[in-house]
Amino acid sequence: EPEVTQTPSHQVTQMGQEVILRCVPISNHLYFYWYRQILGQKVEFLVSFYNNEISEKSEIFDDQFSVERPDGSNFTLKIRSTKLEDSAMYFCASSEGRSSNQPQHFGDGTRLSIL
Amino acid sequence: SQQGEEDPQALSIQEGENATMNCSYKTSINNLQWYRQNSGRGLVHLILIRSNEREKHSGRLRVTLDTSKKSSSLLITASRAADTASYFCATVSTSGSARQLTFGSGTQLTVLP
């Protein structure tokens, strides 16, 4: 069964450094998402992406964050100048089509640790 | 309670028993989805129920939705040790073109062999 893959599984970065998290969504999916889960807290929506542009974003997704689909397969989340509070699990997800009544399929996540 | 709150927070049962988890939400929704998360892993989609549906089955899973009470339940029948995981409900609201999932805090299910 096709799946969403994320790399790396664990990223350790110094505060203030830039980090890029990578995702390969399921190949025929059109909508892509990033979520994060701070340890012990709920999974939170960051951003959705469709047709090469941001479709929705949350208050968390400020100017420090950006997303890109650099080629036909990858979907990346960049954090420009990381802060301690950016430490979390970051999940990429994708869904098949235009309807909101379709499930989102998640990757296993990247654990981001900011030192 | 906040959007997508599950109860109980933790549930411990014997293998073979049924497990019921509940979810409440606040806003109007397009659909409600249930996900499972094993420790340290990603979220696995279990089942999606649309706002105009009342009940849905998938294998050992049964989901109900009561939009008048803004609540849903997930029933896992004949539980197995492998069902041990956290279970989350997540809603997609009706506002605009929203597709974002709003997650609850989850129920930690432990199935004892």
PDB file of C-alpha atoms in Angstrom:
ATOM      1  CA  GLU A   1       0.000   0.000   0.000  1.00  0.00           C
ATOM      2  CA  PRO A   2       1.420   3.445  -0.910  1.00  0.00           C
ATOM      3  CA  GLU A   3       2.577   5.524   2.023  1.00  0.00           C
ATOM      4  CA  VAL A   4       3.857   8.952   2.940  1.00  0.00           C
ATOM      5  CA  THR A   5       7.564   8.927   3.733  1.00  0.00           C
ATOM      6  CA  GLN A   6       9.422  11.498   5.798  1.00  0.00           C
ATOM      7  CA  THR A   7      13.124  12.156   6.257  1.00  0.00           C
ATOM      8  CA  PRO A   8      15.014  12.391   8.478  1.00  0.00           C
ATOM      9  CA  SER A   9      13.335  10.482  11.288  1.00  0.00           C
ATOM     10  CA  HIS A  10      15.208  12.576  13.845  1.00  0.00           C
ATOM     11  CA  GLN A  11      16.834  15.985  13.366  1.00  0.00           C
ATOM     12  CA  VAL A  12      18.932  17.724  16.015  1.00  0.00           C
ATOM     13  CA  THR A  13      19.658  21.397  15.352  1.00  0.00           C
ATOM     14  CA  GLN A  14      21.160  24.333  17.208  1.00  0.00           C
ATOM     15  CA  MET A  15      18.810  27.178  18.047  1.00  0.00           C
ATOM     16  CA  GLY A  16      18.871  29.842  15.345  1.00  0.00           C
ATOM     17  CA  GLN A  17      19.799  27.415  12.581  1.00  0.00           C
ATOM     18  CA  GLU A  18      17.640  26.681   9.555  1.00  0.00           C
ATOM     19  CA  VAL A  19      16.123  23.239   9.164  1.00  0.00           C
ATOM     20  CA  ILE A  20      14.394  21.556   6.240  1.00  0.00           C
ATOM     21  CA  LEU A  21      12.069  18.621   6.805  1.00  0.00           C
ATOM     22  CA  ARG A  22      11.312  16.471   3.808  1.00  0.00           C
ATOM     23  CA  CYS A  23       8.284  14.490   2.765  1.00  0.00           C
ATOM     24  CA  VAL A  24       7.298  12.361  -0.196  1.00  0.00           C
ATOM     25  CA  PRO A  25       3.483  12.308  -0.368  1.00  0.00           C
ATOM     26  CA  ILE A  26       1.518   9.498  -1.986  1.00  0.00           C
ATOM     27  CA  SER A  27       2.037   9.867  -5.730  1.00  0.00           C
ATOM     28  CA  ASN A  28      -1.506  10.524  -6.986  1.00  0.00           C
ATOM     29  CA  HIS A  29      -2.484  12.790  -4.091  1.00  0.00           C
ATOM     30  CA  LEU A  30      -3.174  16.460  -4.696  1.00  0.00           C
ATOM     31  CA  TYR A  31      -3.350  18.001  -1.200  1.00  0.00           C
ATOM     32  CA  PHE A  32      -0.412  18.105   1.178  1.00  0.00           C
ATOM     33  CA  TYR A  33      -0.260  19.076   4.836  1.00  0.00           C
ATOM     34  CA  TRP A  34       2.106  19.651   7.726  1.00  0.00           C
ATOM     35  CA  TYR A  35       1.111  19.112  11.335  1.00  0.00           C
ATOM     36  CA  ARG A  36       3.144  19.163  14.510  1.00  0.00           C
ATOM     37  CA  GLN A  37       2.818  17.494  17.896  1.00  0.00           C
ATOM     38  CA  ILE A  38       4.684  18.978  20.817  1.00  0.00           C
ATOM     39  CA  LEU A  39       5.446  16.303  23.421  1.00  0.00           C
ATOM     40  CA  GLY A  40       2.363  15.610  25.512  1.00  0.00           C
ATOM     41  CA  GLN A  41       0.143  17.939  23.510  1.00  0.00           C
ATOM     42  CA  LYS A  42      -2.407  17.640  20.703  1.00  0.00           C
ATOM     43  CA  VAL A  43      -1.552  17.300  17.045  1.00  0.00           C
ATOM     44  CA  GLU A  44      -1.812  20.804  15.555  1.00  0.00           C
ATOM     45  CA  PHE A  45      -2.401  21.845  11.959  1.00  0.00           C
ATOM     46  CA  LEU A  46       0.270  24.043  10.397  1.00  0.00           C
ATOM     47  CA  VAL A  47      -0.440  24.383   6.673  1.00  0.00           C
ATOM     48  CA  SER A  48      -2.121  22.837   3.655  1.00  0.00           C
ATOM     49  CA  PHE A  49      -0.837  23.061   0.085  1.00  0.00           C
ATOM     50  CA  TYR A  50      -2.606  22.564  -3.218  1.00  0.00           C
ATOM     51  CA  ASN A  51      -1.746  23.391  -6.801  1.00  0.00           C
ATOM     52  CA  ASN A  52       1.656  24.762  -5.811  1.00  0.00           C
ATOM     53  CA  GLU A  53       0.382  27.270  -3.313  1.00  0.00           C
ATOM     54  CA  ILE A  54      -0.657  27.461   0.323  1.00  0.00           C
ATOM     55  CA  SER A  55      -4.353  26.691   0.709  1.00  0.00           C
ATOM     56  CA  GLU A  56      -4.715  27.307   4.458  1.00  0.00           C
ATOM     57  CA  LYS A  57      -2.381  28.066   7.326  1.00  0.00           C
ATOM     58  CA  SER A  58      -2.726  28.297  11.060  1.00  0.00           C
ATOM     59  CA  GLU A  59      -1.543  31.011  13.436  1.00  0.00           C
ATOM     60  CA  ILE A  60       1.460  28.826  14.246  1.00  0.00           C
ATOM     61  CA  PHE A  61       2.652  29.050  10.638  1.00  0.00           C
ATOM     62  CA  ASP A  62       4.323  32.460  10.866  1.00  0.00           C
ATOM     63  CA  ASP A  63       7.065  34.051   8.746  1.00  0.00           C
ATOM     64  CA  GLN A  64       9.619  31.599  10.161  1.00  0.00           C
ATOM     65  CA  PHE A  65       7.947  28.779   8.265  1.00  0.00           C
ATOM     66  CA  SER A  66       7.730  28.090   4.554  1.00  0.00           C
ATOM     67  CA  VAL A  67       6.705  25.161   2.383  1.00  0.00           C
ATOM     68  CA  GLU A  68       7.786  24.171  -1.074  1.00  0.00           C
ATOM     69  CA  ARG A  69       7.213  21.483  -3.652  1.00  0.00           C
ATOM     70  CA  PRO A  70      10.602  21.677  -5.378  1.00  0.00           C
ATOM     71  CA  ASP A  71       9.898  18.854  -7.811  1.00  0.00           C
ATOM     72  CA  GLY A  72       7.153  16.398  -8.681  1.00  0.00           C
ATOM     73  CA  SER A  73       7.611  14.223  -5.635  1.00  0.00           C
ATOM     74  CA  ASN A  74       8.989  16.114  -2.618  1.00  0.00           C
ATOM     75  CA  PHE A  75       7.187  18.456  -0.234  1.00  0.00           C
ATOM     76  CA  THR A  76       9.345  20.351   2.254  1.00  0.00           C
ATOM     77  CA  LEU A  77       8.856  22.392   5.413  1.00  0.00           C
ATOM     78  CA  LYS A  78      11.547  24.953   6.194  1.00  0.00           C
ATOM     79  CA  ILE A  79      11.992  26.653   9.529  1.00  0.00           C
ATOM     80  CA  ARG A  80      14.254  29.640   9.002  1.00  0.00           C
ATOM     81  CA  SER A  81      15.626  30.393  12.458  1.00  0.00           C
ATOM     82  CA  THR A  82      14.692  27.666  14.879  1.00  0.00           C
ATOM     83  CA  LYS A  83      13.614  28.340  18.459  1.00  0.00           C
ATOM     84  CA  LEU A  84      13.556  26.000  21.431  1.00  0.00           C
ATOM     85  CA  GLU A  85       9.764  25.871  21.249  1.00  0.00           C
ATOM     86  CA  ASP A  86       9.950  24.443  17.711  1.00  0.00           C
ATOM     87  CA  SER A  87      10.990  21.118  19.236  1.00  0.00           C
ATOM     88  CA  ALA A  88       8.222  18.691  18.279  1.00  0.00           C
ATOM     89  CA  MET A  89       7.226  15.819  16.023  1.00  0.00           C
ATOM     90  CA  TYR A  90       6.411  17.124  12.572  1.00  0.00           C
ATOM     91  CA  PHE A  91       4.012  15.078  10.473  1.00  0.00           C
ATOM     92  CA  CYS A  92       3.441  15.336   6.759  1.00  0.00           C
ATOM     93  CA  ALA A  93       0.141  14.142   5.298  1.00  0.00           C
ATOM     94  CA  SER A  94      -1.504  13.944   1.908  1.00  0.00           C
ATOM     95  CA  SER A  95      -5.010  13.391   0.615  1.00  0.00           C
ATOM     96  CA  GLU A  96      -6.281  12.309  -2.722  1.00  0.00           C
ATOM     97  CA  GLY A  97      -8.625  14.897  -4.143  1.00  0.00           C
ATOM     98  CA  ARG A  98     -10.601  18.089  -3.968  1.00  0.00           C
ATOM     99  CA  SER A  99     -13.249  16.820  -1.564  1.00  0.00           C
ATOM    100  CA  SER A 100     -12.716  17.448   2.133  1.00  0.00           C
ATOM    101  CA  ASN A 101     -14.466  14.098   2.733  1.00  0.00           C
ATOM    102  CA  GLN A 102     -11.321  12.132   2.078  1.00  0.00           C
ATOM    103  CA  PRO A 103      -8.889  10.765   4.631  1.00  0.00           C
ATOM    104  CA  GLN A 104      -5.475  12.246   5.176  1.00  0.00           C
ATOM    105  CA  HIS A 105      -2.604   9.769   5.190  1.00  0.00           C
ATOM    106  CA  PHE A 106       0.263  10.546   7.530  1.00  0.00           C
ATOM    107  CA  GLY A 107       3.941   9.768   7.510  1.00  0.00           C
ATOM    108  CA  ASP A 108       5.822   8.505  10.573  1.00  0.00           C
ATOM    109  CA  GLY A 109       7.051  11.994  11.364  1.00  0.00           C
ATOM    110  CA  THR A 110      10.348  13.780  11.962  1.00  0.00           C
ATOM    111  CA  ARG A 111      11.339  14.356  15.548  1.00  0.00           C
ATOM    112  CA  LEU A 112      12.923  17.827  15.660  1.00  0.00           C
ATOM    113  CA  SER A 113      15.070  18.611  18.682  1.00  0.00           C
ATOM    114  CA  ILE A 114      16.324  22.174  19.086  1.00  0.00           C
ATOM    115  CA  LEU A 115      19.324  22.617  21.412  1.00  0.00           C
TER     116      LEU A 115
ATOM    117  CA  SER B   1     -14.336  21.029  26.457  1.00  0.00           C
ATOM    118  CA  GLN B   2     -12.373  21.916  23.351  1.00  0.00           C
ATOM    119  CA  GLN B   3     -12.974  20.775  19.783  1.00  0.00           C
ATOM    120  CA  GLY B   4     -12.371  17.051  19.450  1.00  0.00           C
ATOM    121  CA  GLU B   5     -12.060  15.965  23.052  1.00  0.00           C
ATOM    122  CA  GLU B   6     -11.961  12.250  23.766  1.00  0.00           C
ATOM    123  CA  ASP B   7     -12.905  10.381  26.864  1.00  0.00           C
ATOM    124  CA  PRO B   8     -11.745   8.485  28.685  1.00  0.00           C
ATOM    125  CA  GLN B   9      -8.154   9.738  28.603  1.00  0.00           C
ATOM    126  CA  ALA B  10      -6.960   6.224  29.351  1.00  0.00           C
ATOM    127  CA  LEU B  11      -8.627   2.823  29.093  1.00  0.00           C
ATOM    128  CA  SER B  12      -7.280  -0.544  30.108  1.00  0.00           C
ATOM    129  CA  ILE B  13      -9.098  -3.759  29.146  1.00  0.00           C
ATOM    130  CA  GLN B  14      -8.480  -7.495  28.781  1.00  0.00           C
ATOM    131  CA  GLU B  15      -7.909  -9.076  25.394  1.00  0.00           C
ATOM    132  CA  GLY B  16     -11.220 -10.126  23.861  1.00  0.00           C
ATOM    133  CA  GLU B  17     -13.223  -7.356  25.515  1.00  0.00           C
ATOM    134  CA  ASN B  18     -14.757  -4.433  23.653  1.00  0.00           C
ATOM    135  CA  ALA B  19     -13.332  -0.912  23.936  1.00  0.00           C
ATOM    136  CA  THR B  20     -15.458   2.197  23.560  1.00  0.00           C
ATOM    137  CA  MET B  21     -13.999   5.672  23.194  1.00  0.00           C
ATOM    138  CA  ASN B  22     -16.000   8.883  22.936  1.00  0.00           C
ATOM    139  CA  CYS B  23     -15.328  12.196  21.257  1.00  0.00           C
ATOM    140  CA  SER B  24     -17.079  15.539  21.595  1.00  0.00           C
ATOM    141  CA  TYR B  25     -16.662  18.592  19.410  1.00  0.00           C
ATOM    142  CA  LYS B  26     -17.924  22.162  19.258  1.00  0.00           C
ATOM    143  CA  THR B  27     -18.347  23.406  15.691  1.00  0.00           C
ATOM    144  CA  SER B  28     -20.297  22.240  12.638  1.00  0.00           C
ATOM    145  CA  ILE B  29     -18.370  19.592  10.766  1.00  0.00           C
ATOM    146  CA  ASN B  30     -18.057  18.096   7.297  1.00  0.00           C
ATOM    147  CA  ASN B  31     -16.715  14.862   8.674  1.00  0.00           C
ATOM    148  CA  LEU B  32     -15.089  13.246  11.661  1.00  0.00           C
ATOM    149  CA  GLN B  33     -12.151  10.899  11.395  1.00  0.00           C
ATOM    150  CA  TRP B  34     -10.560   8.456  13.825  1.00  0.00           C
ATOM    151  CA  TYR B  35      -6.827   7.825  13.858  1.00  0.00           C
ATOM    152  CA  ARG B  36      -4.554   5.441  15.748  1.00  0.00           C
ATOM    153  CA  GLN B  37      -1.026   6.263  16.854  1.00  0.00           C
ATOM    154  CA  ASN B  38       1.369   3.646  18.118  1.00  0.00           C
ATOM    155  CA  SER B  39       4.095   4.959  20.386  1.00  0.00           C
ATOM    156  CA  GLY B  40       6.639   6.976  18.429  1.00  0.00           C
ATOM    157  CA  ARG B  41       4.917   6.380  15.114  1.00  0.00           C
ATOM    158  CA  GLY B  42       2.705   8.320  12.736  1.00  0.00           C
ATOM    159  CA  LEU B  43      -1.058   8.558  12.661  1.00  0.00           C
ATOM    160  CA  VAL B  44      -2.886   5.749  10.925  1.00  0.00           C
ATOM    161  CA  HIS B  45      -6.282   6.586   9.454  1.00  0.00           C
ATOM    162  CA  LEU B  46      -8.978   4.203  10.690  1.00  0.00           C
ATOM    163  CA  ILE B  47     -12.338   5.467   9.522  1.00  0.00           C
ATOM    164  CA  LEU B  48     -14.086   8.605   8.233  1.00  0.00           C
ATOM    165  CA  ILE B  49     -17.736   9.345   8.899  1.00  0.00           C
ATOM    166  CA  ARG B  50     -19.494  12.154   7.080  1.00  0.00           C
ATOM    167  CA  SER B  51     -21.846  14.575   8.806  1.00  0.00           C
ATOM    168  CA  ASN B  52     -24.879  13.020   7.094  1.00  0.00           C
ATOM    169  CA  GLU B  53     -23.977   9.498   8.263  1.00  0.00           C
ATOM    170  CA  ARG B  54     -24.949   8.053  11.626  1.00  0.00           C
ATOM    171  CA  GLU B  55     -22.978   4.825  11.762  1.00  0.00           C
ATOM    172  CA  LYS B  56     -20.115   3.195   9.906  1.00  0.00           C
ATOM    173  CA  HIS B  57     -18.353  -0.149  10.190  1.00  0.00           C
ATOM    174  CA  SER B  58     -14.922  -1.315   9.160  1.00  0.00           C
ATOM    175  CA  GLY B  59     -13.863  -4.774  10.289  1.00  0.00           C
ATOM    176  CA  ARG B  60     -13.846  -4.749  14.100  1.00  0.00           C
ATOM    177  CA  LEU B  61     -14.453  -0.999  14.214  1.00  0.00           C
ATOM    178  CA  ARG B  62     -17.812   0.673  14.595  1.00  0.00           C
ATOM    179  CA  VAL B  63     -18.168   4.438  14.606  1.00  0.00           C
ATOM    180  CA  THR B  64     -21.281   6.409  15.431  1.00  0.00           C
ATOM    181  CA  LEU B  65     -21.924  10.098  14.934  1.00  0.00           C
ATOM    182  CA  ASP B  66     -24.593  12.209  16.610  1.00  0.00           C
ATOM    183  CA  THR B  67     -24.455  15.708  15.140  1.00  0.00           C
ATOM    184  CA  SER B  68     -27.238  16.943  17.419  1.00  0.00           C
ATOM    185  CA  LYS B  69     -25.059  16.144  20.433  1.00  0.00           C
ATOM    186  CA  LYS B  70     -21.818  16.910  18.586  1.00  0.00           C
ATOM    187  CA  SER B  71     -20.376  13.586  19.634  1.00  0.00           C
ATOM    188  CA  SER B  72     -18.945  10.403  18.175  1.00  0.00           C
ATOM    189  CA  SER B  73     -17.945   7.037  19.534  1.00  0.00           C
ATOM    190  CA  LEU B  74     -15.452   4.438  18.380  1.00  0.00           C
ATOM    191  CA  LEU B  75     -16.079   0.824  19.341  1.00  0.00           C
ATOM    192  CA  ILE B  76     -13.365  -1.787  18.891  1.00  0.00           C
ATOM    193  CA  THR B  77     -14.783  -5.284  19.301  1.00  0.00           C
ATOM    194  CA  ALA B  78     -12.877  -8.375  20.391  1.00  0.00           C
ATOM    195  CA  SER B  79      -9.793  -6.353  21.213  1.00  0.00           C
ATOM    196  CA  ARG B  80      -6.263  -7.675  20.743  1.00  0.00           C
ATOM    197  CA  ALA B  81      -2.969  -6.772  22.370  1.00  0.00           C
ATOM    198  CA  ALA B  82      -1.962  -5.215  19.032  1.00  0.00           C
ATOM    199  CA  ASP B  83      -4.780  -2.672  19.427  1.00  0.00           C
ATOM    200  CA  THR B  84      -2.781  -1.032  22.223  1.00  0.00           C
ATOM    201  CA  ALA B  85      -2.249   2.545  20.993  1.00  0.00           C
ATOM    202  CA  SER B  86      -3.530   6.098  21.314  1.00  0.00           C
ATOM    203  CA  TYR B  87      -6.750   6.839  19.478  1.00  0.00           C
ATOM    204  CA  PHE B  88      -7.646  10.319  18.272  1.00  0.00           C
ATOM    205  CA  CYS B  89     -10.728  11.823  16.770  1.00  0.00           C
ATOM    206  CA  ALA B  90     -10.254  14.691  14.338  1.00  0.00           C
ATOM    207  CA  THR B  91     -12.819  16.935  12.722  1.00  0.00           C
ATOM    208  CA  VAL B  92     -13.006  18.855   9.464  1.00  0.00           C
ATOM    209  CA  SER B  93     -15.187  21.911   9.909  1.00  0.00           C
ATOM    210  CA  THR B  94     -17.696  23.300   7.447  1.00  0.00           C
ATOM    211  CA  SER B  95     -16.106  26.753   7.290  1.00  0.00           C
ATOM    212  CA  GLY B  96     -14.896  27.823   3.866  1.00  0.00           C
ATOM    213  CA  SER B  97     -12.661  25.382   2.059  1.00  0.00           C
ATOM    214  CA  ALA B  98     -11.269  24.069   5.315  1.00  0.00           C
ATOM    215  CA  ARG B  99      -9.541  20.733   5.146  1.00  0.00           C
ATOM    216  CA  GLN B 100      -7.477  21.081   8.275  1.00  0.00           C
ATOM    217  CA  LEU B 101      -7.973  18.401  10.848  1.00  0.00           C
ATOM    218  CA  THR B 102      -8.584  19.524  14.421  1.00  0.00           C
ATOM    219  CA  PHE B 103      -7.437  16.776  16.755  1.00  0.00           C
ATOM    220  CA  GLY B 104      -8.503  15.870  20.241  1.00  0.00           C
ATOM    221  CA  SER B 105      -6.201  14.886  23.086  1.00  0.00           C
ATOM    222  CA  GLY B 106      -6.673  11.185  22.477  1.00  0.00           C
ATOM    223  CA  THR B 107      -7.492   8.063  24.458  1.00  0.00           C
ATOM    224  CA  GLN B 108      -4.630   5.780  25.440  1.00  0.00           C
ATOM    225  CA  LEU B 109      -5.916   2.226  25.071  1.00  0.00           C
ATOM    226  CA  THR B 110      -4.053  -0.648  26.708  1.00  0.00           C
ATOM    227  CA  VAL B 111      -5.169  -4.191  25.890  1.00  0.00           C
ATOM    228  CA  LEU B 112      -3.780  -6.693  28.355  1.00  0.00           C
ATOM    229  CA  PRO B 113      -3.026 -10.231  27.104  1.00  0.00           C
TER     230      PRO B 113
END
